[in-house]
Amino acid sequence: MNSDLGVRALEILRENDRGGYTIPTKGLYPFQWNWDSAFVALGFATFDEDRAWREIESLLEGQWENGFLPHIVFRRDDPTYFPGPNEWGTKKHHWIPTSGISQPPVLATIVRELYETGTQSLVRARVKPLFSKMLAWHRWFHLNRDPDRTGMIATVHPWETGRDNLPDWDEPLKNVDISDLKAYQRKDVSHVNQDMRPQQFDYDRYVRLVHFGRDCGWDRATMIKDSPFWVADVGLTCILLRADRDLLALAQALGETEGVADLEHWISRGEEGLDRLWNDAVFGYTSLDLRTGKRTNMLNGGTLLPFYAGVAPFSRIDALFGHMDRWWKRCEFGVPSFDPEHKDFDSIRYWRGPIWAVVNWLIARGLEGQGFEDRAARVRENTIQLIENAGFRENFCPATGVGCGGHDFSWTAAIWLNLKNKKAARAAA
Ligand code: DGY
């Protein structure tokens, strides 16, 4: 391991540790975020297994009684972030203030990895109490984000997809009426260069959607029927499908019978759902606006996640690899978060082009799982190289490799530690 970077990665995790939970980065994101914490656990596991489990346990302390696991757990107030706890209005639902939307469920996949690679005398005791909580969260996802049981996982907010300002959401967001939006002050642009953040058009609609949820008390039926944003996302569909598979494997390893039949059912429905998102117009899986019935016709990093979901139909592999190769030809580094040949590509603006270490980790994990080791190795090496050149940035420009967004990011440090550890293990094997 490049020892300076290895030391710095550890320091970042320690500096961002707030006592049992880790913030994504200082300034921009001062609370506990859902998928950030899951990835952070991967990093801690390389040098402090107990702390890795603690990260996951503390995240699950934010879980509501109905199984919902929020995307932010606000353990203390911090005026440097907007929208804070009052904007979400979730007090009556949980003793710790939280947001009212979730985030991509990578948790079960990471818990399975920690379980299978960890110290056996420790892991069983730690994972046992988590199983039913993760199962409850998956159940919540299926009930609340796929009420019609199509297998396509929808969302009520771009933030829930984890890929906030993908151009895919531009059109569906136009249907969010902001005429009664009150004045508010963005805080993100005081921490990070405005050109690397979502635009005002997006933010106004993000805030309006938060208020929509708050005003209806995050009521399930109202959210499903009336949320102005209701879009089936390829990313969420793939990530939940993979997580259901990993939770089923955990159930088998732990001898759990609860939920097994449901998990099997969700998996086959998820496969059908993903198939519904196949789009011949662009030869890829694309998202679908469930309010208007329009497909987005856009390709993004999620395009390559079907491998991760365990779905790689023979007849579609060439098309998916065609996109991947085309993107690599255009960009020195992969994998861009959005199609670099599309007019809406923007190499530095958050999820409209930049590369994210965590998504590369998911893509590489999917490719290696399906036997495409050469491609997986290239994605892993690109990720390592980007971090070596630019440091532990929030994301990276695919054309130049320059670091973008926030600095000293916990999940970038965690992915670095995981990739370097695995690389060393592979070399030693
Ligand atoms: C933000 O505030 O930018 C986040 O992405 C919301 O989760």
Tab-separated table of C-alpha atoms and ligand atoms in Angstrom:
chain	number	residue	atom	x	y	z
A	1	MET	CA	0.000	0.000	0.000
A	2	ASN	CA	1.218	3.522	-0.680
A	3	SER	CA	1.966	4.058	2.988
A	4	ASP	CA	1.342	7.823	3.125
A	5	LEU	CA	-2.083	7.388	1.592
A	6	GLY	CA	-2.784	4.364	3.785
A	7	VAL	CA	-2.003	6.420	6.883
A	8	ARG	CA	-4.074	9.332	5.638
A	9	ALA	CA	-7.066	7.070	4.911
A	10	LEU	CA	-7.027	5.857	8.509
A	11	GLU	CA	-6.678	9.405	9.798
A	12	ILE	CA	-9.687	10.539	7.780
A	13	LEU	CA	-11.883	7.813	9.230
A	14	ARG	CA	-10.705	8.700	12.726
A	15	GLU	CA	-11.090	12.452	12.200
A	16	ASN	CA	-14.625	12.007	10.855
A	17	ASP	CA	-15.576	9.618	13.673
A	18	ARG	CA	-18.062	11.323	15.971
A	19	GLY	CA	-18.112	8.521	18.535
A	20	GLY	CA	-19.704	5.376	17.116
A	21	TYR	CA	-20.770	6.976	13.869
A	22	THR	CA	-18.869	8.680	11.078
A	23	ILE	CA	-19.759	11.797	9.133
A	24	PRO	CA	-19.109	11.722	5.364
A	25	THR	CA	-16.933	14.866	5.482
A	26	LYS	CA	-16.506	17.975	7.614
A	27	GLY	CA	-18.611	20.989	6.688
A	28	LEU	CA	-20.714	19.705	3.802
A	29	TYR	CA	-22.195	16.627	5.521
A	30	PRO	CA	-22.130	16.880	9.344
A	31	PHE	CA	-24.468	13.959	10.263
A	32	GLN	CA	-24.642	10.208	9.747
A	33	TRP	CA	-25.627	9.217	6.218
A	34	ASN	CA	-27.026	5.775	5.427
A	35	TRP	CA	-25.009	4.316	2.532
A	36	ASP	CA	-21.955	6.326	3.524
A	37	SER	CA	-21.906	4.500	6.858
A	38	ALA	CA	-22.228	1.103	5.217
A	39	PHE	CA	-19.191	1.817	3.000
A	40	VAL	CA	-17.321	3.340	5.927
A	41	ALA	CA	-17.721	0.030	7.783
A	42	LEU	CA	-15.765	-1.646	4.953
A	43	GLY	CA	-12.888	0.720	5.650
A	44	PHE	CA	-12.931	0.289	9.430
A	45	ALA	CA	-13.014	-3.473	8.955
A	46	THR	CA	-9.480	-3.334	7.514
A	47	PHE	CA	-8.029	-2.230	10.866
A	48	ASP	CA	-10.725	-2.249	13.587
A	49	GLU	CA	-13.466	-4.848	13.157
A	50	ASP	CA	-15.297	-3.879	16.305
A	51	ARG	CA	-15.569	-0.280	15.112
A	52	ALA	CA	-16.871	-1.476	11.728
A	53	TRP	CA	-19.775	-3.285	13.421
A	54	ARG	CA	-20.403	-0.299	15.663
A	55	GLU	CA	-20.859	1.905	12.584
A	56	ILE	CA	-23.615	-0.375	11.323
A	57	GLU	CA	-25.257	-0.760	14.726
A	58	SER	CA	-25.364	3.000	15.193
A	59	LEU	CA	-26.878	3.476	11.726
A	60	LEU	CA	-29.611	0.995	12.621
A	61	GLU	CA	-30.409	2.997	15.766
A	62	GLY	CA	-32.032	5.409	13.328
A	63	GLN	CA	-34.515	2.757	12.135
A	64	TRP	CA	-38.213	3.535	12.583
A	65	GLU	CA	-40.655	1.002	13.999
A	66	ASN	CA	-42.045	0.298	10.518
A	67	GLY	CA	-38.639	-0.848	9.261
A	68	PHE	CA	-37.768	2.354	7.407
A	69	LEU	CA	-34.055	3.210	7.599
A	70	PRO	CA	-33.535	6.926	6.915
A	71	HIS	CA	-30.901	8.457	4.702
A	72	ILE	CA	-29.753	10.842	7.449
A	73	VAL	CA	-29.634	10.299	11.202
A	74	PHE	CA	-29.426	13.725	12.858
A	75	ARG	CA	-27.769	12.959	16.161
A	76	ARG	CA	-27.260	16.621	16.954
A	77	ASP	CA	-28.282	19.855	15.389
A	78	ASP	CA	-25.864	21.619	13.093
A	79	PRO	CA	-26.901	24.870	11.426
A	80	THR	CA	-24.227	24.471	8.749
A	81	TYR	CA	-26.464	21.976	6.893
A	82	PHE	CA	-29.759	22.534	5.112
A	83	PRO	CA	-32.360	20.962	5.212
A	84	GLY	CA	-31.935	20.097	8.898
A	85	PRO	CA	-34.245	18.096	11.202
A	86	ASN	CA	-37.027	20.702	11.388
A	87	GLU	CA	-37.517	20.691	7.640
A	88	TRP	CA	-38.103	16.917	7.693
A	89	GLY	CA	-40.526	16.947	10.650
A	90	THR	CA	-40.073	13.302	11.638
A	91	LYS	CA	-40.202	13.758	15.438
A	92	LYS	CA	-43.333	11.690	15.968
A	93	HIS	CA	-41.823	8.720	14.124
A	94	HIS	CA	-38.585	8.161	16.028
A	95	TRP	CA	-36.706	9.238	19.122
A	96	ILE	CA	-33.659	10.388	17.125
A	97	PRO	CA	-34.513	13.032	14.513
A	98	THR	CA	-34.015	11.655	11.006
A	99	SER	CA	-34.801	12.441	7.396
A	100	GLY	CA	-37.972	10.953	5.846
A	101	ILE	CA	-36.463	9.216	2.805
A	102	SER	CA	-34.102	6.265	2.553
A	103	GLN	CA	-30.976	5.585	0.474
A	104	PRO	CA	-29.596	2.731	-1.689
A	105	PRO	CA	-29.656	-0.420	0.475
A	106	VAL	CA	-26.043	-1.574	0.182
A	107	LEU	CA	-26.027	-2.559	3.860
A	108	ALA	CA	-26.864	-6.287	3.652
A	109	THR	CA	-24.228	-6.766	0.946
A	110	ILE	CA	-21.574	-5.133	3.093
A	111	VAL	CA	-22.691	-6.979	6.237
A	112	ARG	CA	-22.366	-10.236	4.313
A	113	GLU	CA	-18.850	-9.261	3.265
A	114	LEU	CA	-17.880	-8.397	6.856
A	115	TYR	CA	-19.432	-11.642	8.042
A	116	GLU	CA	-17.594	-13.794	5.526
A	117	THR	CA	-14.212	-12.103	5.844
A	118	GLY	CA	-14.222	-11.244	9.556
A	119	THR	CA	-12.961	-13.013	12.653
A	120	GLN	CA	-15.413	-15.885	13.032
A	121	SER	CA	-15.545	-15.738	16.852
A	122	LEU	CA	-16.721	-12.120	16.616
A	123	VAL	CA	-18.942	-11.897	13.556
A	124	ARG	CA	-21.734	-14.309	14.383
A	125	ALA	CA	-22.663	-12.546	17.594
A	126	ARG	CA	-22.582	-9.151	15.878
A	127	VAL	CA	-24.591	-10.069	12.791
A	128	LYS	CA	-27.351	-12.096	14.464
A	129	PRO	CA	-29.219	-9.108	15.980
A	130	LEU	CA	-28.892	-7.154	12.723
A	131	PHE	CA	-30.600	-9.730	10.536
A	132	SER	CA	-34.218	-8.975	11.443
A	133	LYS	CA	-33.568	-5.231	11.248
A	134	MET	CA	-32.200	-5.493	7.728
A	135	LEU	CA	-35.085	-7.778	6.774
A	136	ALA	CA	-37.563	-5.207	8.104
A	137	TRP	CA	-35.878	-2.494	6.063
A	138	HIS	CA	-36.016	-4.559	2.865
A	139	ARG	CA	-39.679	-5.295	3.564
A	140	TRP	CA	-40.275	-1.571	3.973
A	141	PHE	CA	-38.600	-0.931	0.601
A	142	HIS	CA	-40.743	-3.500	-1.194
A	143	LEU	CA	-43.972	-2.298	0.403
A	144	ASN	CA	-43.343	1.416	0.065
A	145	ARG	CA	-41.335	1.698	-3.115
A	146	ASP	CA	-42.926	-1.096	-5.143
A	147	PRO	CA	-46.565	-1.073	-4.048
A	148	ASP	CA	-47.729	-2.498	-7.381
A	149	ARG	CA	-45.325	-5.429	-7.067
A	150	THR	CA	-43.727	-4.926	-10.438
A	151	GLY	CA	-40.208	-5.550	-9.152
A	152	MET	CA	-39.163	-2.038	-10.239
A	153	ILE	CA	-38.094	0.017	-7.232
A	154	ALA	CA	-39.360	3.587	-7.316
A	155	THR	CA	-38.459	6.655	-5.337
A	156	VAL	CA	-40.097	9.852	-4.101
A	157	HIS	CA	-36.918	11.915	-4.071
A	158	PRO	CA	-33.705	12.070	-6.162
A	159	TRP	CA	-31.682	12.024	-2.908
A	160	GLU	CA	-33.087	8.574	-2.162
A	161	THR	CA	-31.368	7.197	-5.263
A	162	GLY	CA	-28.056	8.456	-3.853
A	163	ARG	CA	-27.348	9.955	-7.299
A	164	ASP	CA	-28.944	13.303	-6.643
A	165	ASN	CA	-28.687	15.335	-9.811
A	166	LEU	CA	-28.478	12.750	-12.564
A	167	PRO	CA	-29.839	14.270	-15.797
A	168	ASP	CA	-32.334	11.371	-15.662
A	169	TRP	CA	-34.289	13.291	-13.021
A	170	ASP	CA	-34.443	16.608	-14.952
A	171	GLU	CA	-37.641	15.797	-16.816
A	172	PRO	CA	-39.551	14.176	-13.908
A	173	LEU	CA	-38.551	17.094	-11.649
A	174	LYS	CA	-40.318	19.508	-14.007
A	175	ASN	CA	-43.586	18.156	-12.619
A	176	VAL	CA	-42.775	19.323	-9.101
A	177	ASP	CA	-44.701	22.537	-8.553
A	178	ILE	CA	-42.631	24.993	-6.531
A	179	SER	CA	-45.042	27.942	-6.620
A	180	ASP	CA	-45.564	27.836	-2.829
A	181	LEU	CA	-41.912	27.241	-1.920
A	182	LYS	CA	-40.819	29.677	0.798
A	183	ALA	CA	-37.412	31.366	0.753
A	184	TYR	CA	-34.603	29.241	2.150
A	185	GLN	CA	-30.852	29.356	2.218
A	186	ARG	CA	-28.693	26.683	0.683
A	187	LYS	CA	-25.662	25.773	2.777
A	188	ASP	CA	-23.913	23.352	0.427
A	189	VAL	CA	-22.554	26.106	-1.821
A	190	SER	CA	-20.809	27.732	1.131
A	191	HIS	CA	-18.717	24.567	1.517
A	192	VAL	CA	-18.098	23.519	-2.092
A	193	ASN	CA	-17.595	25.253	-5.453
A	194	GLN	CA	-21.034	25.936	-6.906
A	195	ASP	CA	-20.058	24.487	-10.307
A	196	MET	CA	-19.645	21.106	-8.629
A	197	ARG	CA	-23.058	21.124	-6.955
A	198	PRO	CA	-26.642	20.660	-8.183
A	199	GLN	CA	-28.222	23.713	-9.770
A	200	GLN	CA	-30.851	25.953	-8.171
A	201	PHE	CA	-33.564	24.347	-10.356
A	202	ASP	CA	-32.812	21.008	-8.680
A	203	TYR	CA	-32.483	22.333	-5.149
A	204	ASP	CA	-35.827	24.133	-5.199
A	205	ARG	CA	-37.489	20.866	-6.132
A	206	TYR	CA	-35.484	18.822	-3.622
A	207	VAL	CA	-36.679	21.127	-0.837
A	208	ARG	CA	-40.258	21.137	-2.095
A	209	LEU	CA	-40.289	17.328	-2.085
A	210	VAL	CA	-39.004	17.283	1.505
A	211	HIS	CA	-41.847	19.608	2.504
A	212	PHE	CA	-44.374	17.469	0.643
A	213	GLY	CA	-43.359	14.467	2.758
A	214	ARG	CA	-43.247	16.474	5.965
A	215	ASP	CA	-46.679	18.010	5.352
A	216	CYS	CA	-48.348	14.628	4.881
A	217	GLY	CA	-46.494	13.162	7.896
A	218	TRP	CA	-44.602	10.772	5.563
A	219	ASP	CA	-47.873	8.897	5.173
A	220	ARG	CA	-47.371	5.809	3.029
A	221	ALA	CA	-50.579	6.027	0.995
A	222	THR	CA	-50.196	9.744	0.277
A	223	MET	CA	-46.563	9.392	-0.732
A	224	ILE	CA	-47.391	6.582	-3.147
A	225	LYS	CA	-50.466	8.211	-4.617
A	226	ASP	CA	-49.542	11.878	-4.693
A	227	SER	CA	-45.794	12.378	-4.464
A	228	PRO	CA	-44.950	14.734	-7.334
A	229	PHE	CA	-41.846	12.629	-7.990
A	230	TRP	CA	-42.357	8.890	-8.464
A	231	VAL	CA	-39.699	7.329	-10.650
A	232	ALA	CA	-38.493	3.731	-10.929
A	233	ASP	CA	-34.703	3.765	-10.693
A	234	VAL	CA	-32.360	1.181	-12.220
A	235	GLY	CA	-29.831	1.868	-9.452
A	236	LEU	CA	-32.221	1.199	-6.566
A	237	THR	CA	-33.703	-1.809	-8.348
A	238	CYS	CA	-30.257	-3.396	-8.843
A	239	ILE	CA	-28.956	-2.562	-5.390
A	240	LEU	CA	-32.007	-3.916	-3.589
A	241	LEU	CA	-32.015	-7.051	-5.732
A	242	ARG	CA	-28.385	-7.714	-4.831
A	243	ALA	CA	-29.067	-6.913	-1.167
A	244	ASP	CA	-31.988	-9.377	-1.117
A	245	ARG	CA	-29.673	-12.083	-2.475
A	246	ASP	CA	-27.059	-11.299	0.176
A	247	LEU	CA	-29.615	-11.218	2.963
A	248	LEU	CA	-30.888	-14.615	1.837
A	249	ALA	CA	-27.320	-15.969	1.921
A	250	LEU	CA	-26.937	-14.558	5.427
A	251	ALA	CA	-30.211	-16.179	6.505
A	252	GLN	CA	-28.905	-19.526	5.290
A	253	ALA	CA	-25.541	-19.059	7.015
A	254	LEU	CA	-27.193	-18.048	10.285
A	255	GLY	CA	-29.887	-20.699	10.137
A	256	GLU	CA	-32.621	-18.048	10.078
A	257	THR	CA	-35.950	-19.150	8.651
A	258	GLU	CA	-37.777	-15.851	9.119
A	259	GLY	CA	-38.253	-14.063	5.830
A	260	VAL	CA	-36.636	-16.703	3.624
A	261	ALA	CA	-39.731	-17.254	1.492
A	262	ASP	CA	-40.228	-13.501	1.142
A	263	LEU	CA	-36.624	-12.961	0.131
A	264	GLU	CA	-36.893	-15.671	-2.532
A	265	HIS	CA	-40.050	-14.056	-3.821
A	266	TRP	CA	-38.545	-10.539	-3.845
A	267	ILE	CA	-35.536	-11.823	-5.772
A	268	SER	CA	-37.541	-13.349	-8.585
A	269	ARG	CA	-39.789	-10.291	-8.711
A	270	GLY	CA	-36.699	-8.042	-8.766
A	271	GLU	CA	-35.354	-9.923	-11.772
A	272	GLU	CA	-38.652	-9.365	-13.584
A	273	GLY	CA	-38.636	-5.703	-12.572
A	274	LEU	CA	-35.166	-5.133	-13.925
A	275	ASP	CA	-36.189	-6.762	-17.172
A	276	ARG	CA	-39.061	-4.255	-17.423
A	277	LEU	CA	-36.502	-1.446	-17.305
A	278	TRP	CA	-34.666	-2.717	-20.393
A	279	ASN	CA	-34.930	-0.082	-23.101
A	280	ASP	CA	-34.353	-1.033	-26.734
A	281	ALA	CA	-34.163	2.625	-27.737
A	282	VAL	CA	-30.745	2.928	-26.083
A	283	PHE	CA	-29.828	-0.741	-25.604
A	284	GLY	CA	-29.583	-0.409	-21.863
A	285	TYR	CA	-31.559	-0.414	-18.624
A	286	THR	CA	-33.068	3.012	-18.028
A	287	SER	CA	-35.276	4.604	-15.399
A	288	LEU	CA	-38.991	5.086	-15.844
A	289	ASP	CA	-41.191	7.952	-14.695
A	290	LEU	CA	-44.153	6.091	-13.218
A	291	ARG	CA	-46.345	9.216	-13.220
A	292	THR	CA	-46.005	9.899	-16.934
A	293	GLY	CA	-44.994	6.440	-18.178
A	294	LYS	CA	-41.954	7.944	-19.939
A	295	ARG	CA	-38.606	6.178	-20.016
A	296	THR	CA	-35.638	8.421	-19.387
A	297	ASN	CA	-33.653	7.100	-22.392
A	298	MET	CA	-30.426	8.023	-20.597
A	299	LEU	CA	-27.485	5.873	-19.584
A	300	ASN	CA	-25.589	6.414	-16.364
A	301	GLY	CA	-23.321	4.535	-13.951
A	302	GLY	CA	-26.386	2.503	-12.959
A	303	THR	CA	-26.387	1.057	-16.495
A	304	LEU	CA	-23.572	-1.269	-15.393
A	305	LEU	CA	-25.131	-2.319	-12.078
A	306	PRO	CA	-27.170	-5.272	-13.441
A	307	PHE	CA	-23.965	-7.334	-13.098
A	308	TYR	CA	-23.916	-6.419	-9.416
A	309	ALA	CA	-27.589	-7.403	-9.202
A	310	GLY	CA	-26.656	-10.830	-10.552
A	311	VAL	CA	-28.515	-10.227	-13.811
A	312	ALA	CA	-26.460	-10.395	-16.979
A	313	PRO	CA	-28.571	-11.877	-19.786
A	314	PHE	CA	-26.254	-13.229	-22.456
A	315	SER	CA	-28.021	-11.329	-25.227
A	316	ARG	CA	-27.467	-7.988	-23.469
A	317	ILE	CA	-23.870	-8.266	-22.343
A	318	ASP	CA	-22.407	-6.986	-25.614
A	319	ALA	CA	-24.631	-3.918	-25.484
A	320	LEU	CA	-23.613	-3.124	-21.895
A	321	PHE	CA	-19.930	-3.626	-22.631
A	322	GLY	CA	-20.353	-1.524	-25.771
A	323	HIS	CA	-21.413	1.417	-23.567
A	324	MET	CA	-18.577	0.784	-21.168
A	325	ASP	CA	-15.971	0.727	-23.947
A	326	ARG	CA	-17.426	3.797	-25.581
A	327	TRP	CA	-17.160	5.670	-22.249
A	328	TRP	CA	-13.591	4.542	-21.684
A	329	LYS	CA	-12.671	5.785	-25.144
A	330	ARG	CA	-14.041	9.217	-24.308
A	331	CYS	CA	-12.639	9.460	-20.784
A	332	GLU	CA	-9.181	8.762	-19.513
A	333	PHE	CA	-10.679	7.263	-16.349
A	334	GLY	CA	-13.804	5.226	-15.718
A	335	VAL	CA	-16.543	4.919	-14.798
A	336	PRO	CA	-18.324	8.249	-15.363
A	337	SER	CA	-21.573	8.656	-13.471
A	338	PHE	CA	-23.318	9.744	-16.665
A	339	ASP	CA	-22.975	9.004	-20.389
A	340	PRO	CA	-20.090	11.235	-21.592
A	341	GLU	CA	-21.536	11.373	-25.108
A	342	HIS	CA	-24.834	12.841	-23.956
A	343	LYS	CA	-25.390	16.587	-24.251
A	344	ASP	CA	-26.186	16.852	-20.526
A	345	PHE	CA	-22.868	15.353	-19.422
A	346	ASP	CA	-20.881	17.673	-17.143
A	347	SER	CA	-17.494	16.375	-16.069
A	348	ILE	CA	-17.380	18.160	-12.695
A	349	ARG	CA	-20.989	18.601	-11.581
A	350	TYR	CA	-21.677	15.960	-8.946
A	351	TRP	CA	-23.685	13.081	-10.506
A	352	ARG	CA	-23.751	14.450	-14.051
A	353	GLY	CA	-20.370	12.982	-14.993
A	354	PRO	CA	-17.827	12.668	-12.167
A	355	ILE	CA	-16.585	9.274	-11.009
A	356	TRP	CA	-17.497	8.055	-7.523
A	357	ALA	CA	-15.270	5.514	-5.786
A	358	VAL	CA	-18.259	3.782	-4.199
A	359	VAL	CA	-20.084	3.257	-7.481
A	360	ASN	CA	-16.884	1.942	-9.035
A	361	TRP	CA	-16.692	-0.498	-6.126
A	362	LEU	CA	-20.244	-1.718	-6.871
A	363	ILE	CA	-19.546	-2.003	-10.600
A	364	ALA	CA	-16.277	-3.871	-10.051
A	365	ARG	CA	-17.914	-6.151	-7.530
A	366	GLY	CA	-20.624	-6.990	-10.067
A	367	LEU	CA	-18.188	-7.631	-12.907
A	368	GLU	CA	-15.928	-9.890	-10.855
A	369	GLY	CA	-18.951	-11.800	-9.575
A	370	GLN	CA	-20.038	-12.538	-13.143
A	371	GLY	CA	-16.543	-13.637	-14.194
A	372	PHE	CA	-15.447	-10.477	-16.027
A	373	GLU	CA	-12.279	-10.104	-14.031
A	374	ASP	CA	-10.339	-8.052	-16.629
A	375	ARG	CA	-12.950	-5.347	-16.686
A	376	ALA	CA	-13.331	-5.447	-12.920
A	377	ALA	CA	-9.560	-5.062	-12.491
A	378	ARG	CA	-9.551	-2.051	-14.790
A	379	VAL	CA	-12.308	-0.348	-12.770
A	380	ARG	CA	-10.509	-1.089	-9.500
A	381	GLU	CA	-7.185	0.192	-10.878
A	382	ASN	CA	-8.788	3.361	-12.227
A	383	THR	CA	-10.226	4.004	-8.772
A	384	ILE	CA	-6.902	3.499	-7.023
A	385	GLN	CA	-5.111	5.689	-9.558
A	386	LEU	CA	-7.622	8.513	-9.206
A	387	ILE	CA	-7.185	8.536	-5.436
A	388	GLU	CA	-3.397	8.356	-5.736
A	389	ASN	CA	-3.419	11.349	-8.059
A	390	ALA	CA	-6.044	13.533	-6.393
A	391	GLY	CA	-6.491	12.329	-2.802
A	392	PHE	CA	-9.626	11.334	-0.919
A	393	ARG	CA	-11.974	13.638	-2.763
A	394	GLU	CA	-15.753	13.310	-2.975
A	395	ASN	CA	-15.574	12.478	-6.702
A	396	PHE	CA	-13.309	12.836	-9.732
A	397	CYS	CA	-13.448	14.315	-13.220
A	398	PRO	CA	-13.398	11.410	-15.710
A	399	ALA	CA	-11.582	13.457	-18.356
A	400	THR	CA	-8.664	14.750	-16.257
A	401	GLY	CA	-8.773	12.806	-12.998
A	402	VAL	CA	-8.936	16.081	-11.033
A	403	GLY	CA	-10.638	15.785	-7.627
A	404	CYS	CA	-14.048	17.459	-7.279
A	405	GLY	CA	-16.520	18.302	-4.492
A	406	GLY	CA	-15.579	17.912	-0.835
A	407	HIS	CA	-12.209	16.904	0.604
A	408	ASP	CA	-11.210	14.117	3.018
A	409	PHE	CA	-14.237	11.987	2.284
A	410	SER	CA	-14.844	9.025	4.583
A	411	TRP	CA	-16.239	6.684	1.958
A	412	THR	CA	-13.426	7.392	-0.508
A	413	ALA	CA	-10.922	6.560	2.253
A	414	ALA	CA	-12.888	3.400	3.091
A	415	ILE	CA	-12.980	2.191	-0.518
A	416	TRP	CA	-9.251	2.849	-0.858
A	417	LEU	CA	-8.539	0.710	2.220
A	418	ASN	CA	-10.803	-2.071	0.979
A	419	LEU	CA	-9.367	-2.109	-2.552
A	420	LYS	CA	-5.760	-1.999	-1.398
A	421	ASN	CA	-6.348	-4.732	1.157
A	422	LYS	CA	-7.990	-6.970	-1.414
A	423	LYS	CA	-5.221	-6.256	-3.908
A	424	ALA	CA	-2.585	-7.285	-1.360
A	425	ALA	CA	-4.546	-10.453	-0.558
A	426	ARG	CA	-4.823	-11.295	-4.259
A	427	ALA	CA	-1.097	-10.788	-4.777
A	428	ALA	CA	-0.316	-13.017	-1.809
A	429	ALA	CA	-2.625	-15.816	-2.978
B	1	DGY	C1	-27.147	16.615	0.060
B	1	DGY	O1	-27.545	17.296	0.991
B	1	DGY	O2	-26.480	17.031	-0.891
B	1	DGY	C2	-27.337	15.182	0.085
B	1	DGY	O3	-26.931	14.522	-1.047
B	1	DGY	C3	-28.671	14.778	0.537
B	1	DGY	O4	-28.506	13.481	0.943
